[in-house]
Amino acid sequence: MKKIISLLIVFQAVFLLTLQAQNSDIKKEKWHFDNPSKQDTSAGYVQVVKVDNVLYISGAVARDVTPEGITNVYRTLEKSLRSFGASFQNVVKENLYTTDMEAMKKYNEARKVFYKGDFPAATWMGVARLFMHDARLEVELIAHLPK
């Protein structure tokens, strides 16, 4: 009988913890350029979502994979980082998607300038197409703020 009561107590505790975890709301802070609603409702996305001390930054795009196009992408990302007081030194992960990998490799110096020698983990992928039909480059970031 004691074993059954002990098992019931354990099952009840596990059930309550599971229920509590499922009911926990994640506190999200959002930023979307100068948009008062802090999100783009037509496309259905946010430029930056902050959860705890982590920033999830949506992709910034360029129509051309040139030094100027790359620089503009990283300036947009810099603005996104600054919206929560961060810089490229807070970036821990970069995902880069391009329809022209050879041009991206050729003009990589334009990207590296922003990191000032403190590079994040990075994944670069060649893709057939991006969401914007005329975009040739998209870069998204994950950054951590100090606790």
C-alpha positions as a Python dict, from the first residue, in 0.01 Angstrom:
ca = {
    (1, 'M'): (0, 0, 0),
    (2, 'K'): (285, 241, 85),
    (3, 'K'): (440, 172, -256),
    (4, 'I'): (113, 256, -431),
    (5, 'I'): (75, 581, -234),
    (6, 'S'): (438, 672, -308),
    (7, 'L'): (386, 603, -678),
    (8, 'L'): (69, 812, -681),
    (9, 'I'): (254, 1102, -518),
    (10, 'V'): (534, 1076, -775),
    (11, 'F'): (288, 1060, -1066),
    (12, 'Q'): (96, 1358, -926),
    (13, 'A'): (418, 1559, -891),
    (14, 'V'): (525, 1475, -1247),
    (15, 'F'): (178, 1564, -1376),
    (16, 'L'): (178, 1899, -1194),
    (17, 'L'): (528, 1985, -1318),
    (18, 'T'): (432, 1895, -1675),
    (19, 'L'): (115, 2103, -1651),
    (20, 'Q'): (308, 2396, -1507),
    (21, 'A'): (569, 2376, -1786),
    (22, 'Q'): (297, 2369, -2051),
    (23, 'N'): (124, 2671, -1898),
    (24, 'S'): (441, 2879, -1864),
    (25, 'D'): (432, 3177, -2095),
    (26, 'I'): (751, 3281, -2265),
    (27, 'K'): (808, 3652, -2220),
    (28, 'K'): (891, 3796, -2561),
    (29, 'E'): (1003, 4150, -2631),
    (30, 'K'): (981, 4255, -2994),
    (31, 'W'): (1128, 4521, -3221),
    (32, 'H'): (1042, 4584, -3583),
    (33, 'F'): (1204, 4901, -3719),
    (34, 'D'): (964, 5195, -3669),
    (35, 'N'): (649, 4984, -3669),
    (36, 'P'): (426, 5073, -3368),
    (37, 'S'): (287, 4717, -3353),
    (38, 'K'): (650, 4590, -3338),
    (39, 'Q'): (582, 4332, -3610),
    (40, 'D'): (500, 4301, -3978),
    (41, 'T'): (146, 4168, -3994),
    (42, 'S'): (133, 4139, -4373),
    (43, 'A'): (422, 3893, -4399),
    (44, 'G'): (381, 3769, -4041),
    (45, 'Y'): (721, 3818, -3881),
    (46, 'V'): (921, 4030, -3636),
    (47, 'Q'): (1268, 4165, -3705),
    (48, 'V'): (1394, 4098, -3350),
    (49, 'V'): (1251, 3883, -3072),
    (50, 'K'): (1420, 3891, -2731),
    (51, 'V'): (1363, 3597, -2496),
    (52, 'D'): (1556, 3613, -2169),
    (53, 'N'): (1900, 3739, -2275),
    (54, 'V'): (1886, 3600, -2631),
    (55, 'L'): (1808, 3798, -2947),
    (56, 'Y'): (1667, 3615, -3248),
    (57, 'I'): (1714, 3839, -3550),
    (58, 'S'): (1525, 3778, -3873),
    (59, 'G'): (1707, 3787, -4200),
    (60, 'A'): (1814, 4112, -4362),
    (61, 'V'): (1833, 4096, -4740),
    (62, 'A'): (2022, 4240, -5037),
    (63, 'R'): (1933, 4233, -5404),
    (64, 'D'): (2300, 4215, -5505),
    (65, 'V'): (2592, 4021, -5360),
    (66, 'T'): (2838, 4307, -5389),
    (67, 'P'): (3045, 4487, -5126),
    (68, 'E'): (2772, 4755, -5110),
    (69, 'G'): (2488, 4503, -5086),
    (70, 'I'): (2667, 4304, -4815),
    (71, 'T'): (2749, 4620, -4620),
    (72, 'N'): (2383, 4729, -4632),
    (73, 'V'): (2269, 4389, -4499),
    (74, 'Y'): (2509, 4411, -4206),
    (75, 'R'): (2412, 4774, -4134),
    (76, 'T'): (2049, 4661, -4113),
    (77, 'L'): (2152, 4379, -3880),
    (78, 'E'): (2355, 4627, -3675),
    (79, 'K'): (2042, 4842, -3634),
    (80, 'S'): (1854, 4529, -3522),
    (81, 'L'): (2123, 4447, -3266),
    (82, 'R'): (2128, 4805, -3134),
    (83, 'S'): (1751, 4793, -3077),
    (84, 'F'): (1836, 4596, -2761),
    (85, 'G'): (2177, 4751, -2688),
    (86, 'A'): (2382, 4479, -2856),
    (87, 'S'): (2659, 4477, -3115),
    (88, 'F'): (2820, 4220, -3343),
    (89, 'Q'): (3037, 4115, -3047),
    (90, 'N'): (2718, 3969, -2893),
    (91, 'V'): (2649, 3752, -3199),
    (92, 'V'): (2701, 3380, -3140),
    (93, 'K'): (2540, 3236, -3456),
    (94, 'E'): (2504, 3358, -3812),
    (95, 'N'): (2304, 3187, -4087),
    (96, 'L'): (2372, 3318, -4436),
    (97, 'Y'): (2169, 3222, -4744),
    (98, 'T'): (2269, 3327, -5094),
    (99, 'T'): (2188, 3255, -5455),
    (100, 'D'): (2550, 3346, -5544),
    (101, 'M'): (2797, 3173, -5314),
    (102, 'E'): (3099, 3257, -5529),
    (103, 'A'): (3027, 3630, -5507),
    (104, 'M'): (2973, 3601, -5131),
    (105, 'K'): (3309, 3429, -5088),
    (106, 'K'): (3475, 3690, -5312),
    (107, 'Y'): (3335, 3985, -5112),
    (108, 'N'): (3348, 3827, -4764),
    (109, 'E'): (3576, 4107, -4638),
    (110, 'A'): (3273, 4342, -4641),
    (111, 'R'): (3106, 4109, -4386),
    (112, 'K'): (3412, 4044, -4171),
    (113, 'V'): (3460, 4415, -4097),
    (114, 'F'): (3149, 4415, -3877),
    (115, 'Y'): (3279, 4137, -3649),
    (116, 'K'): (3616, 4305, -3582),
    (117, 'G'): (3791, 3968, -3562),
    (118, 'D'): (3538, 3818, -3313),
    (119, 'F'): (3354, 3579, -3547),
    (120, 'P'): (3046, 3373, -3452),
    (121, 'A'): (2959, 3018, -3540),
    (122, 'A'): (2832, 3042, -3896),
    (123, 'T'): (2650, 2843, -4159),
    (124, 'W'): (2644, 2952, -4521),
    (125, 'M'): (2401, 2794, -4764),
    (126, 'G'): (2359, 2830, -5136),
    (127, 'V'): (1989, 2840, -5223),
    (128, 'A'): (1788, 2855, -5544),
    (129, 'R'): (1567, 3139, -5426),
    (130, 'L'): (1479, 3353, -5123),
    (131, 'F'): (1139, 3482, -5002),
    (132, 'M'): (1181, 3810, -5192),
    (133, 'H'): (1205, 3697, -5554),
    (134, 'D'): (1480, 3949, -5640),
    (135, 'A'): (1688, 3900, -5321),
    (136, 'R'): (2028, 3734, -5361),
    (137, 'L'): (2146, 3739, -4997),
    (138, 'E'): (1979, 3695, -4658),
    (139, 'V'): (2151, 3685, -4319),
    (140, 'E'): (1996, 3603, -3981),
    (141, 'L'): (2159, 3618, -3638),
    (142, 'I'): (2135, 3493, -3282),
    (143, 'A'): (2296, 3712, -3017),
    (144, 'H'): (2334, 3683, -2639),
    (145, 'L'): (2316, 3979, -2407),
    (146, 'P'): (2506, 3979, -2075),
    (147, 'K'): (2299, 3850, -1782),
}
